[in-house]
Coordinates of C-alpha atoms and ligand atoms in Angstrom, one line a residue:
X1 CA 82.2 96.8 93.3
X2 CA 80.4 95.4 96.4
X3 CA 81.1 92.3 98.4
X4 CA 79.1 90.8 101.2
X5 CA 80.3 88.5 104.0
X6 CA 78.7 87.4 107.3
X7 CA 82.1 88.1 108.9
X8 CA 84.7 90.4 107.7
X9 CA 88.2 89.9 109.2
X10 CA 90.8 92.5 108.6
X11 CA 94.3 91.1 109.3
X12 CA 95.9 87.7 109.0
X13 CA 98.0 87.3 112.1
X14 CA 97.2 85.0 115.0
X15 CA 94.2 87.1 116.0
X16 CA 92.5 87.3 112.6
X17 CA 93.2 83.7 111.6
X18 CA 92.0 82.1 114.8
X19 CA 88.8 84.2 114.8
X20 CA 88.2 83.3 111.1
X21 CA 88.6 79.6 111.7
X22 CA 86.1 79.7 114.5
X23 CA 83.4 81.7 112.8
X24 CA 83.8 80.0 109.5
X25 CA 81.6 77.1 110.5
X26 CA 78.7 79.6 111.0
X27 CA 78.8 81.8 107.9
X28 CA 80.8 83.2 105.0
X29 CA 84.1 84.9 106.0
X30 CA 86.0 87.5 104.0
X31 CA 89.6 87.6 105.3
X32 CA 91.5 90.6 104.0
X33 CA 95.1 91.4 104.4
X34 CA 97.2 94.1 102.9
X35 CA 100.2 91.9 102.2
X36 CA 100.3 88.2 101.7
X37 CA 98.7 85.9 104.2
X38 CA 101.9 85.1 106.1
X39 CA 103.4 88.6 106.4
X40 CA 102.4 89.6 109.9
X41 CA 104.0 90.4 113.2
X42 CA 102.9 87.0 114.4
X43 CA 105.3 85.4 112.0
X44 CA 108.2 87.2 113.6
X45 CA 107.4 86.2 117.2
X46 CA 110.4 84.2 118.5
X47 CA 110.2 83.6 122.2
X48 CA 106.8 81.9 122.5
X49 CA 103.4 82.0 124.1
X50 CA 102.8 82.2 127.9
X51 CA 100.4 79.8 129.6
X52 CA 100.3 77.9 132.9
X53 CA 101.1 74.3 132.1
X54 CA 102.7 72.4 135.0
X55 CA 103.2 72.8 138.7
X56 CA 104.9 74.6 140.5
X57 CA 103.5 77.2 138.1
X58 CA 99.9 78.4 138.9
X59 CA 97.3 80.8 137.7
X60 CA 98.0 82.9 140.7
X61 CA 101.7 83.3 139.8
X62 CA 101.0 84.2 136.2
X63 CA 98.4 86.7 137.3
X64 CA 100.8 88.3 139.8
X65 CA 103.6 88.5 137.2
X66 CA 101.3 90.2 134.7
X67 CA 100.1 92.7 137.3
X68 CA 103.6 93.6 138.4
X69 CA 104.9 94.0 134.9
X70 CA 101.9 96.2 134.1
X71 CA 102.8 98.5 137.0
X72 CA 99.4 97.8 138.5
X73 CA 97.5 99.5 135.7
X74 CA 96.1 96.2 134.3
X75 CA 92.5 95.3 134.6
X76 CA 92.7 92.5 137.1
X77 CA 89.5 90.8 135.9
X78 CA 90.9 90.7 132.4
X79 CA 94.2 89.3 133.6
X80 CA 92.5 86.5 135.5
X81 CA 90.3 85.7 132.6
X82 CA 93.2 85.5 130.0
X83 CA 95.4 83.5 132.3
X84 CA 92.6 81.0 133.1
X85 CA 91.3 80.6 129.6
X86 CA 94.8 80.5 128.0
X87 CA 95.6 76.8 128.4
X88 CA 92.4 75.8 126.5
X89 CA 93.4 78.1 123.6
X90 CA 96.9 76.5 123.5
X91 CA 95.2 73.1 123.2
X92 CA 93.2 74.5 120.2
X93 CA 96.4 75.8 118.6
X94 CA 97.9 72.3 119.0
X95 CA 94.7 70.7 117.6
X96 CA 95.1 73.0 114.6
X97 CA 98.5 71.6 114.0
X98 CA 100.9 73.9 115.9
X99 CA 104.0 72.1 117.2
X100 CA 105.6 73.2 120.5
X101 CA 109.0 71.8 121.6
X102 CA 109.0 69.0 124.1
X103 CA 111.7 67.5 126.3
X104 CA 112.6 63.8 126.5
X105 CA 109.8 62.8 128.9
X106 CA 107.2 64.1 126.5
X107 CA 106.4 67.3 128.6
X108 CA 106.5 70.7 126.9
X109 CA 109.9 72.4 127.1
X110 CA 109.0 75.5 129.0
X111 CA 111.2 78.6 128.8
X112 CA 111.4 81.5 131.2
X113 CA 111.5 85.2 130.1
X114 CA 111.9 88.5 131.8
X115 CA 109.3 89.3 134.5
X116 CA 108.1 85.6 134.7
X117 CA 108.6 84.0 138.1
X118 CA 108.3 80.5 136.6
X119 CA 109.2 78.7 133.3
X120 CA 105.9 79.0 131.4
X121 CA 106.7 79.9 127.8
X122 CA 105.7 77.3 125.2
X123 CA 107.8 77.7 122.2
X124 CA 108.9 76.2 118.9
X125 CA 112.7 76.7 118.8
X126 CA 113.1 80.4 118.5
X127 CA 110.5 80.8 115.7
X128 CA 107.2 80.2 117.6
X129 CA 105.3 82.8 115.7
X130 CA 106.2 81.3 112.3
X131 CA 105.1 77.9 113.5
X132 CA 101.7 79.3 114.6
X133 CA 101.3 81.3 111.4
X134 CA 102.2 78.2 109.3
X135 CA 99.6 76.0 111.0
X136 CA 96.8 78.5 111.0
X137 CA 97.4 79.7 107.5
X138 CA 97.4 76.2 106.2
X139 CA 93.9 75.6 107.8
X140 CA 92.6 78.9 106.6
X141 CA 93.6 78.3 103.0
X142 CA 91.8 74.9 103.1
X143 CA 88.5 76.2 104.6
X144 CA 85.7 76.3 102.1
X145 CA 83.9 79.1 103.9
X146 CA 86.9 81.5 104.1
X147 CA 87.6 83.7 101.1
X148 CA 91.1 85.1 101.3
X149 CA 91.7 88.6 99.8
X150 CA 95.4 89.2 99.9
X151 CA 96.9 92.6 98.8
X152 CA 93.7 94.2 99.9
X153 CA 94.0 97.3 102.1
X154 CA 91.3 98.4 104.5
X155 CA 91.1 102.2 104.1
X156 CA 88.2 103.1 106.4
X157 CA 85.4 101.5 108.3
X158 CA 81.9 102.0 106.9
X159 CA 79.6 103.5 109.5
X160 CA 76.4 105.6 109.2
X161 CA 78.6 108.6 108.6
X162 CA 78.9 107.3 105.1
X163 CA 75.1 107.1 104.6
X164 CA 72.6 109.6 103.5
X165 CA 71.6 112.3 106.0
X166 CA 68.1 110.9 106.6
X167 CA 69.4 107.6 107.7
X168 CA 72.1 109.2 109.8
X169 CA 69.5 111.1 111.8
X170 CA 67.6 108.0 112.9
X171 CA 70.6 106.2 114.3
X172 CA 71.8 106.8 117.8
X173 CA 74.9 104.6 118.3
X174 CA 77.7 104.2 115.9
X175 CA 77.5 100.9 113.9
X176 CA 80.0 99.3 111.6
X177 CA 78.7 97.9 108.4
X178 CA 82.0 96.8 106.9
X179 CA 84.9 98.6 105.3
X180 CA 86.1 100.4 102.2
X181 CA 88.9 98.2 100.8
X182 CA 91.5 99.1 98.2
X183 CA 92.6 96.3 95.9
X184 CA 96.3 97.1 95.7
X185 CA 96.7 95.3 92.4
X186 CA 93.8 96.9 90.5
X187 CA 93.5 100.1 92.5
X188 CA 89.8 99.6 92.7
X189 CA 88.0 100.5 96.0
X190 CA 85.5 97.8 97.1
X191 CA 82.6 98.3 99.4
X192 CA 82.9 95.2 101.7
X193 CA 79.7 94.8 103.7
X194 CA 79.4 92.5 106.7
X195 CA 77.2 91.6 109.7
X196 CA 80.2 91.6 112.0
X197 CA 83.7 93.0 111.4
X198 CA 86.9 92.1 113.2
X199 CA 89.9 94.4 113.3
X200 CA 93.1 92.4 113.8
X201 CA 95.6 94.7 112.1
X202 CA 98.4 94.4 114.6
X203 CA 100.7 97.2 115.9
X204 CA 102.4 100.4 114.9
X205 CA 106.2 99.9 115.2
X206 CA 106.8 101.9 112.1
X207 CA 106.0 105.0 114.0
X208 CA 109.7 104.8 115.0
X209 CA 113.0 104.7 113.0
X210 CA 114.1 101.5 114.6
X211 CA 111.6 98.7 115.0
X212 CA 111.4 94.9 115.2
X213 CA 108.0 95.0 113.4
X214 CA 107.6 94.1 109.7
X215 CA 106.4 96.8 107.2
X216 CA 102.8 96.0 107.8
X217 CA 102.8 97.5 111.3
X218 CA 101.6 101.0 110.5
X219 CA 98.7 101.3 113.0
X220 CA 96.0 101.2 110.4
X221 CA 93.4 99.6 112.6
X222 CA 93.8 102.1 115.4
X223 CA 93.6 105.1 113.0
X224 CA 90.5 103.7 111.3
X225 CA 88.7 103.2 114.6
X226 CA 89.8 106.6 115.8
X227 CA 88.4 108.2 112.6
X228 CA 85.2 106.2 112.9
X229 CA 84.8 107.7 116.5
X230 CA 85.6 104.5 118.5
X231 CA 87.5 104.8 121.8
X232 CA 91.3 104.6 121.8
X233 CA 93.3 104.4 125.0
X234 CA 96.7 103.8 126.7
X235 CA 98.6 104.8 123.6
X236 CA 101.4 106.3 125.7
X237 CA 102.6 102.8 126.6
X238 CA 104.9 101.9 123.7
X239 CA 107.1 98.9 124.4
X240 CA 110.7 99.1 123.2
X241 CA 112.3 95.7 123.0
X242 CA 115.6 96.1 124.9
X243 CA 117.6 93.8 122.6
X244 CA 117.4 94.1 118.9
X245 CA 120.5 93.3 116.9
X246 CA 122.6 96.4 116.2
X247 CA 122.9 96.4 112.5
X248 CA 122.4 99.9 111.1
X249 CA 120.2 100.1 108.0
X250 CA 118.4 96.8 108.5
X251 CA 114.6 97.0 108.7
X252 CA 112.9 95.4 110.5
X253 CA 115.6 95.1 113.2
X254 CA 116.3 91.6 114.0
X255 CA 115.1 90.6 117.5
X256 CA 117.3 88.9 120.0
X257 CA 114.7 87.2 122.1
X258 CA 114.4 87.7 125.8
X259 CA 114.6 83.9 126.1
X260 CA 118.3 84.3 125.5
X261 CA 118.6 86.2 128.7
X262 CA 116.3 83.7 130.4
X263 CA 118.8 81.1 129.2
X264 CA 121.6 82.9 131.0
X265 CA 122.7 85.7 128.6
X266 CA 124.1 88.8 130.4
X267 CA 123.9 92.4 129.3
X268 CA 127.2 94.3 129.4
X269 CA 128.3 97.7 128.4
X270 CA 131.2 98.3 126.0
X271 CA 133.5 98.4 129.1
X272 CA 132.6 94.8 129.9
X273 CA 130.6 95.8 133.0
X274 CA 127.4 93.8 133.7
X275 CA 125.4 96.9 134.4
X276 CA 121.8 95.6 135.0
X277 CA 122.3 94.9 138.7
X278 CA 122.9 98.7 139.2
X279 CA 119.3 99.3 138.0
X280 CA 117.3 96.4 139.3
X281 CA 117.9 93.4 141.5
X282 CA 116.5 91.1 138.9
X283 CA 119.4 92.0 136.7
X284 CA 119.2 91.1 133.0
X285 CA 115.8 89.5 133.6
X286 CA 114.1 92.6 134.9
X287 CA 110.9 93.7 133.0
X288 CA 111.4 95.1 129.5
X289 CA 110.8 98.8 130.4
X290 CA 113.5 98.7 133.1
X291 CA 116.0 96.9 130.8
X292 CA 115.3 99.2 127.8
X293 CA 115.8 102.4 130.0
X294 CA 118.9 101.0 131.6
X295 CA 120.4 100.3 128.1
X296 CA 119.3 103.7 126.9
X297 CA 121.0 105.3 129.9
X298 CA 124.2 103.3 129.5
X299 CA 124.4 104.2 125.9
X300 CA 123.8 107.9 126.7
X301 CA 126.3 108.0 129.6
X302 CA 129.1 106.4 127.6
X303 CA 128.1 107.9 124.2
X304 CA 127.8 104.4 122.7
X305 CA 125.6 103.2 119.9
X306 CA 124.9 99.8 121.5
X307 CA 125.6 97.5 124.4
X308 CA 126.4 93.8 124.4
X309 CA 124.5 90.7 125.2
X310 CA 127.0 88.1 126.3
X311 CA 126.2 84.4 125.9
X312 CA 129.8 83.2 125.4
X313 CA 129.9 81.5 128.9
X314 CA 126.9 79.3 128.0
X315 CA 127.2 75.7 126.8
X316 CA 127.6 76.0 123.0
X317 CA 125.6 73.1 121.8
X318 CA 122.5 74.0 123.9
X319 CA 122.8 77.6 122.8
X320 CA 122.9 76.7 119.1
X321 CA 120.0 74.2 119.4
X322 CA 117.8 76.5 121.4
X323 CA 118.5 79.6 119.3
X324 CA 119.2 78.3 115.8
X325 CA 117.8 81.4 114.0
X326 CA 119.8 83.9 116.2
X327 CA 122.9 81.8 115.8
X328 CA 122.5 81.7 112.0
X329 CA 121.6 85.4 111.6
X330 CA 124.5 86.6 113.8
X331 CA 126.9 84.2 111.9
X332 CA 125.8 85.8 108.6
X333 CA 127.2 89.1 110.1
X334 CA 130.4 87.5 111.3
X335 CA 129.2 87.1 114.9
X336 CA 129.5 83.6 116.4
X337 CA 127.3 83.9 119.5
X338 CA 129.1 81.0 121.2
X339 CA 132.3 83.1 121.1
X340 CA 131.4 86.7 120.4
X341 CA 129.2 89.1 122.4
X342 CA 126.1 90.3 120.5
X343 CA 125.8 94.0 119.9
X344 CA 122.2 95.0 120.8
X345 CA 120.1 98.2 120.9
X346 CA 116.4 98.8 122.0
X347 CA 113.8 99.0 119.2
X348 CA 110.1 99.9 119.1
X349 CA 108.3 96.5 119.5
X350 CA 104.8 96.5 120.8
X351 CA 102.0 99.0 121.4
X352 CA 100.1 98.2 124.7
X353 CA 97.2 100.5 124.1
X354 CA 94.9 100.7 121.1
X355 CA 91.2 100.1 120.5
X356 CA 89.3 99.8 123.7
X357 CA 87.4 96.6 124.0
X358 CA 85.2 94.8 126.5
X359 CA 85.6 91.2 127.7
X360 CA 84.0 90.0 124.5
X361 CA 86.4 92.0 122.3
X362 CA 83.6 94.4 121.4
X363 CA 84.7 97.9 120.6
X364 CA 82.6 101.0 121.4
X365 CA 81.2 100.8 117.8
X366 CA 78.6 98.1 117.5
X367 CA 79.2 95.1 115.2
X368 CA 82.9 95.9 115.4
X369 CA 85.4 93.7 117.3
X370 CA 89.1 94.1 117.8
X371 CA 91.6 91.5 118.9
X372 CA 95.4 91.1 119.1
X373 CA 97.9 94.0 119.2
X374 CA 95.4 96.5 117.9
X375 CA 93.2 96.1 120.9
X376 CA 93.5 97.5 124.4
X377 CA 91.9 94.9 126.6
X378 CA 93.4 95.9 129.9
X379 CA 95.7 92.9 130.1
X380 CA 99.0 94.7 129.7
X381 CA 98.4 97.9 131.8
X382 CA 101.4 100.1 131.6
X383 CA 103.7 97.4 130.3
X384 CA 103.2 94.0 128.6
X385 CA 104.8 91.0 130.2
X386 CA 106.8 89.0 127.7
X387 CA 104.9 86.4 125.6
X388 CA 101.6 87.6 126.9
X389 CA 100.5 89.0 123.5
X390 CA 100.0 85.9 121.5
X391 CA 98.0 84.3 124.3
X392 CA 95.9 87.5 124.7
X393 CA 95.1 87.4 120.9
X394 CA 93.9 83.8 120.9
X395 CA 91.8 84.2 124.1
X396 CA 90.1 87.3 122.8
X397 CA 89.7 85.8 119.3
X398 CA 87.8 83.0 121.0
X399 CA 85.6 85.4 122.9
X400 CA 84.9 87.6 119.9
X401 CA 84.0 84.6 117.8
X402 CA 81.5 83.3 120.4
X403 CA 79.9 86.7 120.7
X404 CA 79.8 87.3 117.0
X405 CA 78.4 83.8 116.2
X406 CA 75.6 84.5 118.8
X407 CA 74.8 88.0 117.5
X408 CA 75.8 88.5 113.8
X409 CA 72.5 87.2 112.4
X410 CA 70.6 89.9 114.3
X411 CA 72.1 92.4 111.8
X412 CA 71.3 92.7 108.1
X413 CA 73.5 94.1 105.5
X414 CA 73.4 97.9 105.2
X415 CA 72.1 99.4 102.0
X416 CA 72.6 103.0 100.8
X417 CA 76.3 102.8 101.2
X418 CA 77.8 105.0 98.5
X419 CA 80.8 104.1 96.3
X420 CA 84.1 105.5 97.4
X421 CA 84.3 109.0 95.8
X422 CA 87.7 109.6 94.2
X423 CA 86.5 112.1 91.7
X424 CA 88.9 114.9 91.0
X425 CA 91.9 113.0 92.5
X426 CA 95.1 112.1 90.7
X427 CA 98.3 110.2 91.6
X428 CA 100.7 112.5 93.5
X429 CA 103.2 114.0 91.1
X430 CA 106.1 113.5 93.5
X431 CA 106.4 110.5 95.8
X432 CA 109.0 112.4 97.8
X433 CA 106.2 114.4 99.5
X434 CA 105.1 111.2 101.1
X435 CA 108.5 109.5 101.8
X436 CA 109.9 112.7 103.3
X437 CA 106.9 113.2 105.6
X438 CA 107.2 109.6 106.7
X439 CA 110.8 110.0 107.6
X440 CA 110.0 113.1 109.6
X441 CA 107.2 111.4 111.5
X442 CA 109.6 108.6 112.5
X443 CA 112.3 111.1 113.5
X444 CA 109.8 113.2 115.6
X445 CA 108.6 110.1 117.4
X446 CA 112.0 108.6 117.9
X447 CA 113.7 111.8 119.1
X448 CA 110.9 113.3 121.2
X449 CA 108.4 110.5 122.1
X450 CA 110.8 107.5 122.6
X451 CA 112.0 105.6 125.7
X452 CA 112.6 108.7 127.8
X453 CA 110.3 111.7 127.3
X454 CA 109.9 115.2 128.8
X455 CA 107.1 117.8 128.6
X456 CA 109.2 120.0 126.3
X457 CA 109.9 117.2 123.9
X458 CA 106.3 116.2 123.8
X459 CA 105.2 119.7 123.1
X460 CA 107.8 120.1 120.3
X461 CA 106.6 116.8 118.9
X462 CA 102.9 117.8 118.7
X463 CA 103.8 121.2 117.0
X464 CA 106.0 119.5 114.4
X465 CA 103.5 116.7 113.8
X466 CA 100.6 119.1 113.3
X467 CA 102.5 120.7 110.3
X468 CA 103.0 117.3 108.7
X469 CA 99.4 116.4 109.5
X470 CA 98.0 119.4 107.6
X471 CA 100.3 118.9 104.6
X472 CA 99.4 115.2 104.4
X473 CA 95.6 115.7 104.7
X474 CA 95.8 118.2 101.9
X475 CA 97.7 115.8 99.7
X476 CA 95.4 112.9 100.7
X477 CA 92.3 114.8 99.6
X478 CA 93.8 115.4 96.1
X479 CA 95.3 112.0 95.7
X480 CA 94.1 108.7 94.4
X481 CA 94.2 106.2 97.2
X482 CA 97.5 104.4 97.5
X483 CA 99.1 102.2 100.2
X484 CA 101.8 104.7 101.0
X485 CA 99.6 107.7 101.5
X486 CA 97.1 105.8 103.5
X487 CA 99.8 104.3 105.8
X488 CA 101.4 107.7 106.3
X489 CA 98.1 109.2 107.2
X490 CA 97.4 106.4 109.7
X491 CA 100.8 106.7 111.3
X492 CA 100.3 110.5 111.8
X493 CA 96.9 109.8 113.4
X494 CA 98.5 107.2 115.7
X495 CA 101.5 109.3 116.5
X496 CA 99.2 112.1 117.5
X497 CA 97.3 109.8 119.8
X498 CA 100.6 108.6 121.4
X499 CA 101.8 112.2 122.0
X500 CA 98.4 113.4 123.3
X501 CA 98.0 110.5 125.8
X502 CA 101.7 110.9 126.9
X503 CA 101.0 114.5 127.6
X504 CA 97.9 113.7 129.5
X505 CA 99.6 111.3 131.9
X506 CA 101.1 113.3 134.6
X507 CA 103.4 110.6 136.0
X508 CA 106.0 108.2 135.0
X509 CA 104.5 104.7 134.9
X510 CA 105.5 101.5 133.2
X511 CA 106.6 102.1 129.7
X512 CA 105.8 105.8 129.9
X513 CA 108.8 107.6 131.4
X514 CA 108.8 111.4 131.6
X515 CA 111.8 113.1 133.2
X516 CA 109.5 115.9 134.5
X517 CA 107.7 113.3 136.6
X518 CA 110.5 111.2 138.1
X519 CA 109.4 107.8 139.5
X520 CA 109.6 107.6 143.3
X521 CA 112.4 105.3 144.4
X522 CA 111.0 102.1 146.0
Ligands
LIG601 C1 110.0 90.4 116.3 C2 108.8 90.1 117.1 C3 108.9 89.2 118.1 C4 107.8 88.9 119.0 N1 107.8 87.9 119.9 C5 106.7 87.6 120.6 C6 106.7 86.5 121.5 O1 107.7 85.8 121.6 N2 105.6 86.3 122.2 C7 104.5 87.1 122.1 O2 103.5 86.8 122.8 N3 104.5 88.1 121.3 C8 105.5 88.4 120.5 N4 105.5 89.5 119.7 C9 104.3 90.3 119.5 C10 103.3 89.5 118.7 O3 103.9 88.8 117.7 C11 102.2 90.4 118.1 O4 101.7 91.2 119.1 C12 101.1 89.5 117.6 O5 101.6 88.5 116.7 C13 100.1 90.4 116.9 O6 99.2 89.5 116.3 P1 97.9 90.2 115.6 O7 97.0 89.1 115.1 O8 97.3 91.2 116.4 O9 98.5 91.0 114.3 P2 99.7 90.7 113.3 O10 100.3 89.4 113.4 O11 100.6 91.9 113.3 O12 98.9 90.8 111.9 C14 98.4 92.0 111.4 C15 97.7 91.7 110.1 O13 96.9 92.8 109.8 C16 97.1 93.1 108.4 N5 96.8 94.5 108.2 C17 97.3 95.6 108.9 N6 96.7 96.7 108.4 C18 95.8 96.4 107.5 C19 95.0 97.1 106.6 N7 94.8 98.4 106.6 N8 94.3 96.4 105.7 C20 94.4 95.0 105.6 N9 95.2 94.3 106.4 C21 95.9 95.0 107.3 C22 98.6 92.8 108.2 O14 98.9 92.6 106.8 C23 98.6 91.5 109.0 O15 98.1 90.4 108.2 C24 106.6 89.7 118.8 C25 106.6 90.7 117.8 C26 107.7 90.9 117.0 C27 107.6 92.0 115.9

């Protein structure tokens, strides 16, 4: 079956939804998402969205904080642009019905997080992402020009590589004509053709055994663009959130937002020592990479499985009203955060690299845009500053929309696109082949390509991953498409990119820490 849309949007997080709402007034939009509309990383964002709102904050300060967190590997032009254009996009989110908390005088209640020199995080209690997702999803569902295809999985981008050889020969640059999409309910593979395609598929936390990301975060967009011969960069910079709730067996790991440290929470080891001052003069509010490594080190030195986040000295009423979700979640496990310390452990959280895009969110494949966590814009450099990802997604969705609206009509729909060929394939006889390989990928990445790396560990990782890659490709060729095999294949592709880029970086920088290249002491 074939479907045609002016704009194809893959992903229903903040990036995909805000782009869809903007382009929908100019053409027909197909919005596909592999789960339901609301199951996204966006929905889980707790802390908030960073933007300059009131003095004494300034664009200059937000730019500087971003550059410092990024270990000076950010693209400064991008940082300035995102910081400057951020406030207008916040106004648009508000116009679309998003509520951010206010204080009594009617001003926004700004929070402060690690690495920020001012209070600048707009938030809705401790479930900001859910509030943004709610407001945007509601609008999308009502828009007559947006057709929502839930439980539809994008398998591969359609480029001229899928066309007949004559056509291929006459094309110089790579173009994207849409995507092959698997309807997860009927198992039918659709040819979805478009004039412009947006990838907004989010991150890849499920490369690792412990992650704050929901199940959808399997790096599909990065793998698809890589296979279509787009450019992928900066994959070595994987951010581990320093403080996820230690609760073995729970997936995704429950996040204890950085805002709790901004509010006064202090990290302590199991001996009761507030250890962060030993590692950085900013203490518990140092940037995430430093905090995650410090916790990793404390756990390794003492042989502990977790450290504590102590909020027991903070005023109980304010604590409960600012962090109702955390309070409730911990209480469900018998931890009263007003009286008990919270056991925490780092978890894979955010991938700073991804699909390389320009200032208009254009990838290196024409008619293909990427926004949100899947994209590498240059904003985060070697480490993302807390709460800078939601703002990056909306600013780039706006830029992508403007560019796509101006140019989409220049492109017709491709013809001669063949149907997906699954002749000779069957359902795998044993699912264990997939589940076991997935487990092994996560173990390899966690043990050898985690917070602290070494040349030897990276080499070992690549050798092990290659074996799993070969086995999985063989199985993939023989198998009918399924969510599980496609996601496994994508995670292997993405894991390979993380390892290769980590091996290529001959220094420790930002989130990439290799013991064979110790950081000079400053
Ligand atoms: C627990 C947690 C807390 C966070 N807190 C904050 C915070 O306070 N502030 C902040 O700025 N950032 C935060 N982040 C990061 C931020 O939430 C994400 O980076 C951001 O929401 C990503 O948005 P997105 O639009 O790129 O993608 P997502 O919101 O991840 O959405 C991805 C979408 O793509 C779909 N998809 C993926 N692959 C396919 C496929 N093959 N086919 C079809 N659909 C597909 C998914 O189903 C989903 O709809 C947090 C993240 C987590 C996990």
